[in-house]
């Protein structure tokens, strides 16, 4: 009888996602074009990275293997968010089904958690390369690298699956308006007609643990790297090491900064407009910048791209 009652109380079959509906018509069209171009460049850039790492033997190293996996993740992460966001910008109804909303929040947090794990793995790879170079090939062997990547994916999806079990038990009886551009956790908690105090607490602990623990491990690696770089005898070696890690630290500042503002701060300490702006950094801007931060500034990658482009041009236009 209790299960029947709960099913009857779950009256909400879809949600209305407000997104950026407060903007004027011209601004919404402009936003759509910006989002579309950003999405196309994001997918194209990350696909190019995956392709060039796969075909060029000079990039068959642990660092580029991890970068290719991060690019693969970014394609799926931005595809979870951007297409629906663009559709809602131009749409009048701006609705998403209940199951679609649950799927979006699951993949958003699962892929986000996987990204944090991969960032820890990448920082560890840089630590071994710079601080223990003579043991690098022994430690970062192919089997260990594959295990690190698989562990990141499996662990993250398992943890978020446990979280989704708790969220799926919530009841939504109306209203059904989400003041965000995607199905984030806090708007869903606000719309639930059940007691969410326990779920909120567990959710906050899980997210804060994932974000802050991965941040501490990452900063531990880069802190050790920083002091090792300062002890390098040559300026050339220090410059090369700083160049390699500097772009990584830039990416960390964006992704961790935005997530701490969104999920590791006291509830209600920022307006919904601020949350939307910060969430755009995390879901749209960072995946767009990822190819430039990690790969396209790298001399080896740029050389591999030029050679691949030259070979492709020669095959298409042999008489040139």
GROMACS .gro file of C-alpha atoms in nm:
model
  320
    1UNK     CA    1   0.000   0.000   0.000
    2UNK     CA    2   0.285   0.236   0.082
    3UNK     CA    3   0.449   0.181  -0.258
    4UNK     CA    4   0.113   0.244  -0.430
    5UNK     CA    5   0.072   0.568  -0.235
    6UNK     CA    6   0.422   0.687  -0.328
    7UNK     CA    7   0.360   0.617  -0.696
    8UNK     CA    8   0.034   0.811  -0.684
    9UNK     CA    9   0.212   1.108  -0.521
   10UNK     CA   10   0.471   1.119  -0.798
   11UNK     CA   11   0.258   1.341  -1.019
   12UNK     CA   12   0.543   1.517  -1.199
   13UNK     CA   13   0.615   1.358  -1.537
   14UNK     CA   14   0.828   1.644  -1.670
   15UNK     CA   15   1.015   1.950  -1.553
   16UNK     CA   16   1.028   2.301  -1.694
   17UNK     CA   17   1.390   2.420  -1.713
   18UNK     CA   18   1.398   2.800  -1.703
   19UNK     CA   19   1.760   2.830  -1.812
   20UNK     CA   20   1.820   3.178  -1.952
   21UNK     CA   21   1.457   3.259  -2.037
   22UNK     CA   22   1.490   3.602  -1.872
   23UNK     CA   23   1.716   3.718  -2.157
   24UNK     CA   24   1.573   3.910  -2.449
   25UNK     CA   25   1.507   3.739  -2.782
   26UNK     CA   26   1.819   3.879  -2.952
   27UNK     CA   27   2.040   3.783  -2.659
   28UNK     CA   28   1.897   3.430  -2.662
   29UNK     CA   29   1.976   3.395  -3.033
   30UNK     CA   30   2.328   3.524  -2.968
   31UNK     CA   31   2.366   3.281  -2.676
   32UNK     CA   32   2.248   2.994  -2.897
   33UNK     CA   33   2.506   3.076  -3.165
   34UNK     CA   34   2.784   3.102  -2.905
   35UNK     CA   35   2.682   2.769  -2.750
   36UNK     CA   36   2.658   2.602  -3.091
   37UNK     CA   37   3.002   2.718  -3.205
   38UNK     CA   38   3.153   2.630  -2.867
   39UNK     CA   39   3.001   2.282  -2.878
   40UNK     CA   40   3.120   2.216  -3.234
   41UNK     CA   41   3.472   2.336  -3.154
   42UNK     CA   42   3.475   2.133  -2.831
   43UNK     CA   43   3.377   1.808  -3.000
   44UNK     CA   44   3.603   1.867  -3.300
   45UNK     CA   45   3.906   1.965  -3.091
   46UNK     CA   46   3.876   1.666  -2.860
   47UNK     CA   47   3.818   1.426  -3.150
   48UNK     CA   48   4.132   1.561  -3.318
   49UNK     CA   49   4.331   1.499  -2.999
   50UNK     CA   50   4.206   1.141  -2.971
   51UNK     CA   51   4.282   1.077  -3.339
   52UNK     CA   52   4.633   1.225  -3.335
   53UNK     CA   53   4.727   1.038  -3.015
   54UNK     CA   54   4.605   0.717  -3.175
   55UNK     CA   55   4.789   0.752  -3.509
   56UNK     CA   56   5.118   0.918  -3.408
   57UNK     CA   57   5.368   0.686  -3.239
   58UNK     CA   58   5.546   0.981  -3.073
   59UNK     CA   59   5.235   1.037  -2.864
   60UNK     CA   60   5.211   0.677  -2.744
   61UNK     CA   61   5.309   0.765  -2.389
   62UNK     CA   62   5.117   0.765  -2.058
   63UNK     CA   63   5.068   1.143  -2.054
   64UNK     CA   64   4.899   1.149  -2.395
   65UNK     CA   65   4.705   0.831  -2.319
   66UNK     CA   66   4.551   1.009  -2.019
   67UNK     CA   67   4.489   1.326  -2.221
   68UNK     CA   68   4.310   1.122  -2.491
   69UNK     CA   69   4.091   0.964  -2.224
   70UNK     CA   70   4.015   1.308  -2.082
   71UNK     CA   71   3.921   1.428  -2.431
   72UNK     CA   72   3.690   1.129  -2.474
   73UNK     CA   73   3.526   1.215  -2.143
   74UNK     CA   74   3.486   1.583  -2.236
   75UNK     CA   75   3.302   1.490  -2.556
   76UNK     CA   76   3.042   1.297  -2.357
   77UNK     CA   77   3.031   1.550  -2.072
   78UNK     CA   78   2.955   1.846  -2.297
   79UNK     CA   79   2.711   1.633  -2.501
   80UNK     CA   80   2.511   1.563  -2.185
   81UNK     CA   81   2.461   1.937  -2.130
   82UNK     CA   82   2.501   2.150  -2.444
   83UNK     CA   83   2.248   2.003  -2.694
   84UNK     CA   84   1.959   2.021  -2.445
   85UNK     CA   85   2.071   2.367  -2.332
   86UNK     CA   86   2.075   2.494  -2.693
   87UNK     CA   87   1.734   2.339  -2.760
   88UNK     CA   88   1.587   2.507  -2.451
   89UNK     CA   89   1.731   2.846  -2.549
   90UNK     CA   90   1.526   2.842  -2.871
   91UNK     CA   91   1.229   2.648  -2.736
   92UNK     CA   92   0.912   2.795  -2.588
   93UNK     CA   93   0.819   2.501  -2.364
   94UNK     CA   94   1.169   2.428  -2.223
   95UNK     CA   95   1.061   2.094  -2.082
   96UNK     CA   96   1.253   1.779  -1.997
   97UNK     CA   97   1.095   1.446  -1.903
   98UNK     CA   98   1.131   1.309  -1.552
   99UNK     CA   99   1.347   1.019  -1.669
  100UNK     CA  100   1.547   1.249  -1.895
  101UNK     CA  101   1.614   1.475  -1.598
  102UNK     CA  102   1.728   1.181  -1.384
  103UNK     CA  103   1.955   1.058  -1.666
  104UNK     CA  104   2.106   1.404  -1.712
  105UNK     CA  105   2.187   1.450  -1.344
  106UNK     CA  106   2.334   1.098  -1.328
  107UNK     CA  107   2.570   1.140  -1.622
  108UNK     CA  108   2.660   1.495  -1.521
  109UNK     CA  109   2.785   1.384  -1.180
  110UNK     CA  110   2.925   1.048  -1.296
  111UNK     CA  111   3.132   1.203  -1.575
  112UNK     CA  112   3.230   1.493  -1.350
  113UNK     CA  113   3.355   1.253  -1.081
  114UNK     CA  114   3.545   1.055  -1.344
  115UNK     CA  115   3.711   1.377  -1.457
  116UNK     CA  116   3.833   1.452  -1.105
  117UNK     CA  117   3.980   1.103  -1.083
  118UNK     CA  118   4.153   1.144  -1.419
  119UNK     CA  119   4.298   1.477  -1.307
  120UNK     CA  120   4.445   1.302  -1.002
  121UNK     CA  121   4.589   1.032  -1.230
  122UNK     CA  122   4.738   1.293  -1.464
  123UNK     CA  123   4.896   1.483  -1.175
  124UNK     CA  124   5.046   1.157  -1.047
  125UNK     CA  125   5.184   1.088  -1.396
  126UNK     CA  126   5.354   1.431  -1.399
  127UNK     CA  127   5.488   1.369  -1.048
  128UNK     CA  128   5.653   1.042  -1.153
  129UNK     CA  129   5.785   1.195  -1.479
  130UNK     CA  130   5.948   1.495  -1.306
  131UNK     CA  131   6.035   1.367  -0.959
  132UNK     CA  132   6.126   1.005  -1.043
  133UNK     CA  133   6.226   1.014  -1.411
  134UNK     CA  134   6.453   0.708  -1.399
  135UNK     CA  135   6.167   0.492  -1.273
  136UNK     CA  136   5.900   0.644  -1.497
  137UNK     CA  137   5.877   0.368  -1.758
  138UNK     CA  138   5.877   0.101  -1.487
  139UNK     CA  139   5.604   0.262  -1.276
  140UNK     CA  140   5.383   0.398  -1.555
  141UNK     CA  141   5.371   0.081  -1.762
  142UNK     CA  142   5.084   0.015  -2.002
  143UNK     CA  143   4.896  -0.222  -1.773
  144UNK     CA  144   4.910   0.017  -1.477
  145UNK     CA  145   4.791   0.310  -1.693
  146UNK     CA  146   4.491   0.110  -1.819
  147UNK     CA  147   4.409   0.008  -1.462
  148UNK     CA  148   4.419   0.371  -1.347
  149UNK     CA  149   4.183   0.481  -1.623
  150UNK     CA  150   3.939   0.192  -1.578
  151UNK     CA  151   3.946   0.241  -1.201
  152UNK     CA  152   3.858   0.609  -1.246
  153UNK     CA  153   3.556   0.529  -1.462
  154UNK     CA  154   3.426   0.234  -1.261
  155UNK     CA  155   3.472   0.392  -0.918
  156UNK     CA  156   3.302   0.717  -1.021
  157UNK     CA  157   3.002   0.550  -1.183
  158UNK     CA  158   2.954   0.318  -0.885
  159UNK     CA  159   2.965   0.605  -0.634
  160UNK     CA  160   2.722   0.819  -0.836
  161UNK     CA  161   2.493   0.518  -0.885
  162UNK     CA  162   2.462   0.492  -0.506
  163UNK     CA  163   2.377   0.863  -0.498
  164UNK     CA  164   2.112   0.817  -0.767
  165UNK     CA  165   1.946   0.539  -0.567
  166UNK     CA  166   1.884   0.794  -0.291
  167UNK     CA  167   1.760   1.064  -0.531
  168UNK     CA  168   1.530   0.820  -0.710
  169UNK     CA  169   1.344   0.767  -0.382
  170UNK     CA  170   1.239   1.133  -0.371
  171UNK     CA  171   0.882   1.222  -0.463
  172UNK     CA  172   0.792   1.515  -0.689
  173UNK     CA  173   0.432   1.631  -0.663
  174UNK     CA  174   0.467   1.983  -0.809
  175UNK     CA  175   0.567   2.256  -0.876
  176UNK     CA  176   0.799   2.139  -1.151
  177UNK     CA  177   0.995   2.454  -1.250
  178UNK     CA  178   1.376   2.425  -1.228
  179UNK     CA  179   1.548   2.763  -1.202
  180UNK     CA  180   1.864   2.641  -1.376
  181UNK     CA  181   1.968   2.529  -1.725
  182UNK     CA  182   2.001   2.161  -1.628
  183UNK     CA  183   1.883   1.916  -1.364
  184UNK     CA  184   2.126   2.002  -1.087
  185UNK     CA  185   2.091   1.853  -0.740
  186UNK     CA  186   1.983   2.159  -0.539
  187UNK     CA  187   1.688   2.257  -0.763
  188UNK     CA  188   1.568   1.896  -0.752
  189UNK     CA  189   1.586   1.893  -0.372
  190UNK     CA  190   1.386   2.216  -0.359
  191UNK     CA  191   1.110   2.070  -0.577
  192UNK     CA  192   1.074   1.743  -0.387
  193UNK     CA  193   0.764   1.707  -0.170
  194UNK     CA  194   0.943   1.459   0.058
  195UNK     CA  195   1.182   1.526   0.343
  196UNK     CA  196   1.521   1.580   0.175
  197UNK     CA  197   1.734   1.660   0.480
  198UNK     CA  198   1.894   1.316   0.494
  199UNK     CA  199   1.950   1.296   0.118
  200UNK     CA  200   2.091   1.650   0.113
  201UNK     CA  201   2.339   1.563   0.385
  202UNK     CA  202   2.455   1.241   0.219
  203UNK     CA  203   2.474   1.412  -0.121
  204UNK     CA  204   2.678   1.701   0.019
  205UNK     CA  205   2.919   1.464   0.193
  206UNK     CA  206   2.968   1.252  -0.121
  207UNK     CA  207   3.024   1.547  -0.355
  208UNK     CA  208   3.250   1.733  -0.112
  209UNK     CA  209   3.453   1.418  -0.054
  210UNK     CA  210   3.505   1.360  -0.426
  211UNK     CA  211   3.593   1.723  -0.502
  212UNK     CA  212   3.809   1.803  -0.199
  213UNK     CA  213   3.990   1.468  -0.175
  214UNK     CA  214   4.084   1.476  -0.544
  215UNK     CA  215   4.191   1.840  -0.505
  216UNK     CA  216   4.417   1.752  -0.211
  217UNK     CA  217   4.577   1.460  -0.395
  218UNK     CA  218   4.626   1.670  -0.707
  219UNK     CA  219   4.777   1.963  -0.518
  220UNK     CA  220   5.002   1.722  -0.326
  221UNK     CA  221   5.146   1.597  -0.656
  222UNK     CA  222   5.192   1.945  -0.800
  223UNK     CA  223   5.333   2.079  -0.472
  224UNK     CA  224   5.598   1.807  -0.478
  225UNK     CA  225   5.661   1.880  -0.846
  226UNK     CA  226   5.703   2.252  -0.773
  227UNK     CA  227   5.975   2.196  -0.514
  228UNK     CA  228   6.147   1.942  -0.738
  229UNK     CA  229   6.151   2.195  -1.023
  230UNK     CA  230   6.311   2.457  -0.801
  231UNK     CA  231   6.595   2.212  -0.727
  232UNK     CA  232   6.668   2.149  -1.095
  233UNK     CA  233   7.023   2.262  -1.185
  234UNK     CA  234   6.947   2.409  -1.530
  235UNK     CA  235   6.713   2.692  -1.625
  236UNK     CA  236   6.611   2.503  -1.941
  237UNK     CA  237   6.493   2.205  -1.738
  238UNK     CA  238   6.296   2.429  -1.501
  239UNK     CA  239   6.134   2.617  -1.791
  240UNK     CA  240   6.030   2.294  -1.965
  241UNK     CA  241   5.883   2.149  -1.647
  242UNK     CA  242   5.694   2.470  -1.564
  243UNK     CA  243   5.561   2.483  -1.921
  244UNK     CA  244   5.431   2.128  -1.897
  245UNK     CA  245   5.259   2.175  -1.562
  246UNK     CA  246   5.149   2.537  -1.598
  247UNK     CA  247   4.867   2.458  -1.840
  248UNK     CA  248   4.751   2.174  -1.616
  249UNK     CA  249   4.730   2.406  -1.314
  250UNK     CA  250   4.526   2.653  -1.522
  251UNK     CA  251   4.273   2.380  -1.599
  252UNK     CA  252   4.262   2.278  -1.233
  253UNK     CA  253   4.185   2.635  -1.127
  254UNK     CA  254   3.883   2.648  -1.360
  255UNK     CA  255   3.731   2.308  -1.287
  256UNK     CA  256   3.794   2.295  -0.911
  257UNK     CA  257   3.714   2.662  -0.857
  258UNK     CA  258   3.375   2.631  -1.026
  259UNK     CA  259   3.286   2.307  -0.846
  260UNK     CA  260   3.383   2.441  -0.504
  261UNK     CA  261   3.162   2.746  -0.563
  262UNK     CA  262   2.873   2.524  -0.674
  263UNK     CA  263   2.891   2.228  -0.438
  264UNK     CA  264   3.142   2.275  -0.155
  265UNK     CA  265   3.010   2.598  -0.006
  266UNK     CA  266   2.724   2.671   0.237
  267UNK     CA  267   2.380   2.638   0.081
  268UNK     CA  268   2.220   2.963  -0.029
  269UNK     CA  269   2.542   3.164  -0.026
  270UNK     CA  270   2.507   3.256  -0.397
  271UNK     CA  271   2.213   3.357  -0.617
  272UNK     CA  272   2.069   3.135  -0.890
  273UNK     CA  273   2.214   3.367  -1.158
  274UNK     CA  274   2.562   3.327  -1.009
  275UNK     CA  275   2.517   2.951  -1.000
  276UNK     CA  276   2.416   2.949  -1.367
  277UNK     CA  277   2.719   3.157  -1.466
  278UNK     CA  278   2.963   2.940  -1.271
  279UNK     CA  279   2.799   2.623  -1.403
  280UNK     CA  280   2.855   2.750  -1.759
  281UNK     CA  281   3.228   2.769  -1.683
  282UNK     CA  282   3.223   2.407  -1.572
  283UNK     CA  283   2.996   2.258  -1.838
  284UNK     CA  284   3.071   2.468  -2.149
  285UNK     CA  285   3.392   2.670  -2.115
  286UNK     CA  286   3.621   2.411  -1.958
  287UNK     CA  287   3.549   2.133  -2.212
  288UNK     CA  288   3.606   2.394  -2.486
  289UNK     CA  289   3.944   2.499  -2.341
  290UNK     CA  290   4.061   2.144  -2.269
  291UNK     CA  291   4.219   2.078  -2.613
  292UNK     CA  292   4.409   2.409  -2.600
  293UNK     CA  293   4.520   2.373  -2.238
  294UNK     CA  294   4.648   2.017  -2.256
  295UNK     CA  295   4.748   1.952  -2.614
  296UNK     CA  296   4.730   2.217  -2.884
  297UNK     CA  297   4.993   2.432  -2.708
  298UNK     CA  298   5.227   2.133  -2.693
  299UNK     CA  299   5.510   2.139  -2.950
  300UNK     CA  300   5.500   1.763  -3.008
  301UNK     CA  301   5.125   1.767  -3.066
  302UNK     CA  302   5.145   2.066  -3.299
  303UNK     CA  303   5.420   1.895  -3.501
  304UNK     CA  304   5.215   1.575  -3.522
  305UNK     CA  305   4.910   1.776  -3.638
  306UNK     CA  306   5.109   1.958  -3.906
  307UNK     CA  307   5.252   1.632  -4.038
  308UNK     CA  308   4.911   1.463  -4.038
  309UNK     CA  309   4.759   1.762  -4.218
  310UNK     CA  310   5.040   1.760  -4.473
  311UNK     CA  311   4.995   1.386  -4.541
  312UNK     CA  312   4.620   1.429  -4.574
  313UNK     CA  313   4.660   1.722  -4.812
  314UNK     CA  314   4.912   1.528  -5.022
  315UNK     CA  315   4.669   1.237  -5.059
  316UNK     CA  316   4.373   1.457  -5.147
  317UNK     CA  317   4.568   1.684  -5.383
  318UNK     CA  318   4.863   1.478  -5.517
  319UNK     CA  319   4.942   1.726  -5.794
  320UNK     CA  320   4.994   2.020  -5.561
   0.00000   0.00000   0.00000
